PDB file of C-alpha atoms in Angstrom:
ATOM      1  CA  MET A   1     -21.178 -30.879  14.642  1.00 49.00           C
ATOM      2  CA  LEU A   2     -18.580 -29.426  12.239  1.00 48.00           C
ATOM      3  CA  ARG A   3     -21.314 -28.644   9.717  1.00 49.00           C
ATOM      4  CA  THR A   4     -23.371 -26.870  12.403  1.00 45.00           C
ATOM      5  CA  GLY A   5     -20.323 -24.884  13.513  1.00 44.00           C
ATOM      6  CA  ARG A   6     -19.698 -23.738   9.944  1.00 42.00           C
ATOM      7  CA  SER A   7     -23.347 -22.732   9.583  1.00 42.00           C
ATOM      8  CA  VAL A   8     -23.186 -20.710  12.799  1.00 37.00           C
ATOM      9  CA  LEU A   9     -19.961 -19.016  11.660  1.00 35.00           C
ATOM     10  CA  ALA A  10     -21.473 -18.234   8.268  1.00 38.00           C
ATOM     11  CA  CYS A  11     -24.555 -16.715   9.908  1.00 36.00           C
ATOM     12  CA  LEU A  12     -22.435 -14.675  12.314  1.00 36.00           C
ATOM     13  CA  SER A  13     -20.304 -13.425   9.437  1.00 40.00           C
ATOM     14  CA  LEU A  14     -23.396 -12.328   7.528  1.00 35.00           C
ATOM     15  CA  LEU A  15     -24.835 -10.597  10.610  1.00 34.00           C
ATOM     16  CA  VAL A  16     -21.592  -8.710  11.237  1.00 36.00           C
ATOM     17  CA  LEU A  17     -21.402  -7.705   7.583  1.00 37.00           C
ATOM     18  CA  ALA A  18     -25.023  -6.528   7.627  1.00 39.00           C
ATOM     19  CA  ALA A  19     -24.483  -4.546  10.835  1.00 38.00           C
ATOM     20  CA  VAL A  20     -21.347  -2.897   9.559  1.00 37.00           C
ATOM     21  CA  THR A  21     -22.941  -2.108   6.212  1.00 40.00           C
ATOM     22  CA  ALA A  22     -26.117  -0.739   7.778  1.00 43.00           C
ATOM     23  CA  GLY A  23     -24.289   1.341  10.381  1.00 44.00           C
ATOM     24  CA  ALA A  24     -21.499   2.669   8.233  1.00 45.00           C
ATOM     25  CA  GLN A  25     -21.821   5.946   6.437  1.00 45.00           C
ATOM     26  CA  GLU A  26     -20.303   5.889   2.991  1.00 50.00           C
ATOM     27  CA  ALA A  27     -17.136   7.923   2.903  1.00 52.00           C
ATOM     28  CA  GLU A  28     -17.054  10.213  -0.067  1.00 57.00           C
ATOM     29  CA  MET A  29     -15.054   8.676  -2.875  1.00 54.00           C
ATOM     30  CA  PRO A  30     -13.004  10.941  -5.137  1.00 51.00           C
ATOM     31  CA  GLN A  31     -14.917  12.081  -8.194  1.00 50.00           C
ATOM     32  CA  SER A  32     -14.004  10.398 -11.458  1.00 47.00           C
ATOM     33  CA  SER A  33     -12.788  13.738 -12.843  1.00 53.00           C
ATOM     34  CA  GLN A  34     -10.121  13.751 -10.103  1.00 81.00           C
ATOM     35  CA  VAL A  35      -8.802  10.344 -11.148  1.00 93.00           C
ATOM     36  CA  ASN A  36      -6.571   9.384 -14.039  1.00 96.00           C
ATOM     37  CA  ALA A  37      -8.564   6.408 -15.377  1.00 97.00           C
ATOM     38  CA  GLY A  38      -5.357   4.775 -16.589  1.00 98.00           C
ATOM     39  CA  ASP A  39      -4.005   4.721 -13.011  1.00 98.00           C
ATOM     40  CA  VAL A  40      -6.866   2.573 -11.704  1.00 98.00           C
ATOM     41  CA  GLU A  41      -7.804   0.317 -14.626  1.00 98.00           C
ATOM     42  CA  SER A  42      -5.712  -2.665 -13.510  1.00 98.00           C
ATOM     43  CA  ILE A  43      -3.683  -4.028 -10.626  1.00 98.00           C
ATOM     44  CA  ASP A  44      -0.467  -3.303 -12.523  1.00 98.00           C
ATOM     45  CA  ALA A  45      -1.594   0.261 -13.251  1.00 98.00           C
ATOM     46  CA  ILE A  46      -2.504   1.196  -9.677  1.00 98.00           C
ATOM     47  CA  MET A  47       0.673  -0.353  -8.296  1.00 98.00           C
ATOM     48  CA  ALA A  48       2.791   1.547 -10.834  1.00 98.00           C
ATOM     49  CA  ALA A  49       0.879   4.767 -10.105  1.00 98.00           C
ATOM     50  CA  VAL A  50       1.549   4.696  -6.364  1.00 98.00           C
ATOM     51  CA  TYR A  51       5.288   4.168  -6.887  1.00 98.00           C
ATOM     52  CA  ASP A  52       5.345   6.873  -9.569  1.00 98.00           C
ATOM     53  CA  ALA A  53       3.441   9.378  -7.400  1.00 97.00           C
ATOM     54  CA  ILE A  54       5.987   9.261  -4.558  1.00 97.00           C
ATOM     55  CA  SER A  55       9.066   9.065  -6.782  1.00 98.00           C
ATOM     56  CA  GLY A  56      11.010  11.815  -8.459  1.00 97.00           C
ATOM     57  CA  PRO A  57      13.825  14.305  -8.133  1.00 97.00           C
ATOM     58  CA  ALA A  58      13.721  17.030  -5.484  1.00 96.00           C
ATOM     59  CA  GLY A  59      10.549  19.042  -5.894  1.00 96.00           C
ATOM     60  CA  PRO A  60       6.803  18.755  -5.492  1.00 96.00           C
ATOM     61  CA  ARG A  61       4.881  15.515  -5.870  1.00 97.00           C
ATOM     62  CA  ASP A  62       1.402  15.143  -7.349  1.00 97.00           C
ATOM     63  CA  TRP A  63      -0.382  14.499  -4.058  1.00 97.00           C
ATOM     64  CA  ASP A  64      -3.836  14.780  -5.666  1.00 97.00           C
ATOM     65  CA  ARG A  65      -2.900  11.861  -7.920  1.00 98.00           C
ATOM     66  CA  PHE A  66      -1.662   9.941  -4.870  1.00 98.00           C
ATOM     67  CA  ARG A  67      -4.898  10.636  -2.943  1.00 98.00           C
ATOM     68  CA  SER A  68      -7.018   9.473  -5.908  1.00 98.00           C
ATOM     69  CA  LEU A  69      -5.609   5.931  -5.616  1.00 98.00           C
ATOM     70  CA  PHE A  70      -6.912   5.277  -2.089  1.00 98.00           C
ATOM     71  CA  VAL A  71     -10.280   4.650  -0.475  1.00 98.00           C
ATOM     72  CA  PRO A  72     -11.024   7.505   1.956  1.00 97.00           C
ATOM     73  CA  GLU A  73     -10.419   5.298   5.012  1.00 97.00           C
ATOM     74  CA  ALA A  74      -7.108   3.911   3.702  1.00 98.00           C
ATOM     75  CA  GLN A  75      -4.243   3.213   6.057  1.00 98.00           C
ATOM     76  CA  LEU A  76      -0.501   3.321   5.445  1.00 98.00           C
ATOM     77  CA  ILE A  77       1.271   1.360   8.166  1.00 98.00           C
ATOM     78  CA  VAL A  78       5.006   0.994   8.696  1.00 97.00           C
ATOM     79  CA  VAL A  79       6.450  -1.541  11.129  1.00 96.00           C
ATOM     80  CA  GLY A  80      10.020  -2.326  12.045  1.00 93.00           C
ATOM     81  CA  ASN A  81      12.719  -1.711  14.608  1.00 89.00           C
ATOM     82  CA  ASP A  82      14.038   1.726  15.488  1.00 87.00           C
ATOM     83  CA  ARG A  83      17.732   2.580  15.904  1.00 86.00           C
ATOM     84  CA  GLN A  84      17.655   1.213  19.454  1.00 89.00           C
ATOM     85  CA  GLY A  85      16.258  -2.084  18.187  1.00 86.00           C
ATOM     86  CA  GLN A  86      12.809  -1.478  19.660  1.00 91.00           C
ATOM     87  CA  PHE A  87       9.749  -2.594  17.679  1.00 92.00           C
ATOM     88  CA  PHE A  88       7.537   0.203  16.386  1.00 94.00           C
ATOM     89  CA  LYS A  89       4.462   0.627  14.253  1.00 96.00           C
ATOM     90  CA  ARG A  90       2.952   3.753  12.834  1.00 96.00           C
ATOM     91  CA  ALA A  91      -0.476   3.784  11.230  1.00 98.00           C
ATOM     92  CA  MET A  92      -1.322   6.806   9.112  1.00 98.00           C
ATOM     93  CA  SER A  93      -4.148   8.053   6.975  1.00 98.00           C
ATOM     94  CA  VAL A  94      -3.257   9.187   3.473  1.00 98.00           C
ATOM     95  CA  GLU A  95      -3.149  12.786   4.716  1.00 98.00           C
ATOM     96  CA  ASP A  96      -0.953  11.794   7.696  1.00 98.00           C
ATOM     97  CA  TYR A  97       1.465  10.075   5.282  1.00 98.00           C
ATOM     98  CA  ILE A  98       1.619  13.134   3.020  1.00 98.00           C
ATOM     99  CA  ARG A  99       2.335  15.399   6.022  1.00 97.00           C
ATOM    100  CA  ALA A 100       4.947  13.019   7.473  1.00 96.00           C
ATOM    101  CA  ALA A 101       6.757  11.818   4.336  1.00 95.00           C
ATOM    102  CA  GLY A 102       6.037  14.607   1.878  1.00 95.00           C
ATOM    103  CA  PRO A 103       8.663  17.107   3.052  1.00 96.00           C
ATOM    104  CA  SER A 104      11.529  14.594   2.915  1.00 94.00           C
ATOM    105  CA  LEU A 105      10.371  13.128  -0.407  1.00 94.00           C
ATOM    106  CA  GLU A 106      10.210  16.624  -1.902  1.00 94.00           C
ATOM    107  CA  ALA A 107      13.449  17.918  -0.302  1.00 94.00           C
ATOM    108  CA  GLY A 108      15.682  15.379  -2.003  1.00 92.00           C
ATOM    109  CA  GLY A 109      15.445  12.853  -4.726  1.00 93.00           C
ATOM    110  CA  PHE A 110      13.561   9.666  -3.937  1.00 97.00           C
ATOM    111  CA  PHE A 111      12.887   6.882  -6.406  1.00 98.00           C
ATOM    112  CA  GLU A 112      11.121   3.739  -5.292  1.00 98.00           C
ATOM    113  CA  ARG A 113      10.330   0.929  -7.685  1.00 97.00           C
ATOM    114  CA  GLU A 114       8.839  -2.517  -7.508  1.00 98.00           C
ATOM    115  CA  ILE A 115      11.316  -5.304  -8.287  1.00 98.00           C
ATOM    116  CA  ALA A 116       9.072  -8.334  -7.635  1.00 98.00           C
ATOM    117  CA  ARG A 117       5.475  -9.139  -6.727  1.00 98.00           C
ATOM    118  CA  ALA A 118       3.562 -12.087  -5.289  1.00 98.00           C
ATOM    119  CA  SER A 119      -0.235 -11.715  -5.387  1.00 98.00           C
ATOM    120  CA  GLU A 120      -3.375 -13.539  -4.347  1.00 98.00           C
ATOM    121  CA  ARG A 121      -6.876 -12.660  -5.480  1.00 98.00           C
ATOM    122  CA  PHE A 122     -10.356 -13.599  -4.358  1.00 98.00           C
ATOM    123  CA  GLY A 123     -13.043 -11.747  -6.302  1.00 97.00           C
ATOM    124  CA  PRO A 124     -12.697  -8.011  -5.680  1.00 98.00           C
ATOM    125  CA  VAL A 125      -9.969  -8.466  -3.044  1.00 98.00           C
ATOM    126  CA  VAL A 126      -6.255  -8.610  -3.854  1.00 98.00           C
ATOM    127  CA  HIS A 127      -3.288  -8.972  -1.552  1.00 98.00           C
ATOM    128  CA  ALA A 128       0.079  -8.192  -3.125  1.00 98.00           C
ATOM    129  CA  PHE A 129       3.540  -8.462  -1.592  1.00 98.00           C
ATOM    130  CA  SER A 130       5.464  -5.850  -3.578  1.00 98.00           C
ATOM    131  CA  THR A 131       9.218  -5.983  -3.060  1.00 98.00           C
ATOM    132  CA  TYR A 132      10.717  -2.528  -3.480  1.00 98.00           C
ATOM    133  CA  GLU A 133      14.060  -0.795  -3.866  1.00 98.00           C
ATOM    134  CA  SER A 134      14.613   2.871  -2.967  1.00 98.00           C
ATOM    135  CA  ARG A 135      17.244   5.166  -4.445  1.00 98.00           C
ATOM    136  CA  ARG A 136      18.084   8.866  -4.015  1.00 97.00           C
ATOM    137  CA  ASN A 137      18.680   9.247  -7.767  1.00 95.00           C
ATOM    138  CA  ALA A 138      17.080   7.139 -10.469  1.00 95.00           C
ATOM    139  CA  ASP A 139      20.496   6.112 -11.787  1.00 95.00           C
ATOM    140  CA  ASP A 140      22.134   5.202  -8.434  1.00 97.00           C
ATOM    141  CA  PRO A 141      23.850   1.836  -8.918  1.00 97.00           C
ATOM    142  CA  GLU A 142      22.653   0.459  -5.562  1.00 97.00           C
ATOM    143  CA  PRO A 143      19.492   1.095  -3.554  1.00 98.00           C
ATOM    144  CA  PHE A 144      19.832   2.658  -0.108  1.00 97.00           C
ATOM    145  CA  SER A 145      16.848   0.634   1.098  1.00 97.00           C
ATOM    146  CA  ARG A 146      14.743  -2.385   0.177  1.00 98.00           C
ATOM    147  CA  GLY A 147      11.693  -3.935   1.748  1.00 98.00           C
ATOM    148  CA  ILE A 148       8.232  -5.295   1.163  1.00 98.00           C
ATOM    149  CA  ASN A 149       5.046  -3.274   0.729  1.00 98.00           C
ATOM    150  CA  SER A 150       1.978  -5.354   1.492  1.00 98.00           C
ATOM    151  CA  PHE A 151      -0.850  -3.889  -0.593  1.00 98.00           C
ATOM    152  CA  GLN A 152      -4.505  -4.660  -0.020  1.00 98.00           C
ATOM    153  CA  LEU A 153      -6.486  -3.675  -3.092  1.00 98.00           C
ATOM    154  CA  MET A 154     -10.195  -3.641  -3.872  1.00 98.00           C
ATOM    155  CA  HIS A 155     -12.169  -3.501  -7.096  1.00 98.00           C
ATOM    156  CA  ASP A 156     -15.578  -1.839  -6.751  1.00 98.00           C
ATOM    157  CA  GLY A 157     -16.886  -2.954 -10.147  1.00 97.00           C
ATOM    158  CA  GLU A 158     -15.542   0.161 -11.855  1.00 97.00           C
ATOM    159  CA  ARG A 159     -11.957   0.658 -10.724  1.00 98.00           C
ATOM    160  CA  TRP A 160      -9.164  -0.475  -8.404  1.00 98.00           C
ATOM    161  CA  TRP A 161      -8.576   1.146  -5.008  1.00 98.00           C
ATOM    162  CA  ILE A 162      -5.775   0.868  -2.445  1.00 98.00           C
ATOM    163  CA  VAL A 163      -7.216  -0.010   0.953  1.00 98.00           C
ATOM    164  CA  THR A 164      -3.948  -0.497   2.865  1.00 98.00           C
ATOM    165  CA  ILE A 165      -0.222  -0.362   2.332  1.00 98.00           C
ATOM    166  CA  TYR A 166       1.558  -2.125   5.178  1.00 97.00           C
ATOM    167  CA  TRP A 167       5.347  -2.283   4.930  1.00 98.00           C
ATOM    168  CA  THR A 168       8.626  -3.075   6.579  1.00 97.00           C
ATOM    169  CA  PRO A 169      12.167  -2.428   5.406  1.00 96.00           C
ATOM    170  CA  GLU A 170      14.804  -5.069   4.969  1.00 96.00           C
ATOM    171  CA  THR A 171      17.510  -5.160   7.666  1.00 94.00           C
ATOM    172  CA  PRO A 172      20.563  -7.368   8.197  1.00 93.00           C
ATOM    173  CA  GLU A 173      18.514  -9.289  10.755  1.00 91.00           C
ATOM    174  CA  LEU A 174      15.500  -9.451   8.425  1.00 94.00           C
ATOM    175  CA  PRO A 175      16.646 -10.116   4.856  1.00 97.00           C
ATOM    176  CA  ILE A 176      14.033 -10.373   2.127  1.00 98.00           C
ATOM    177  CA  PRO A 177      13.319 -14.075   1.456  1.00 98.00           C
ATOM    178  CA  GLU A 178      14.408 -15.338  -1.969  1.00 97.00           C
ATOM    179  CA  LYS A 179      10.796 -16.114  -2.929  1.00 97.00           C
ATOM    180  CA  TYR A 180      10.038 -12.364  -2.846  1.00 98.00           C
ATOM    181  CA  LEU A 181      13.019 -11.355  -5.007  1.00 97.00           C
ATOM    182  CA  PRO A 182      13.230 -11.310  -8.808  1.00 96.00           C
TER     183      PRO A 182
END
């Protein structure tokens, strides 16, 4: 019975995959001339590139570089509790994120860096818990915020892509577990 159940699940999975693949229209991927090949050649490179693209002193960011790291359908999703302690989530496209976060990132200094990572990989799919620290100035002694970015990455045979960044900040009620710290 268990073997039959697995066979049925495998068949259903293949049918769903075939239906999705057949019905989906390919979203246009950025042209290779729009991409810095060094940014997408490895997991380490793409992770460093996303942090680098949003970080810097007051002033413009390289949003074209940022866009080039993501599949067209990518999602950036923040979850947490608001100031009243109510749970919230906000899912954004790359363009939504740029419109929402861009002005504050560009108005003042913002430096976010990865301090630890735990990853799992299965073929072209990678899940990475990337613990981050955020500072207003690169040389601030203490971060004003920490949290975990959950990255879902994909390799298409030529390069790495970010599919999703899903994150939550650390709070006094939700400290980062030791296993996700350096």
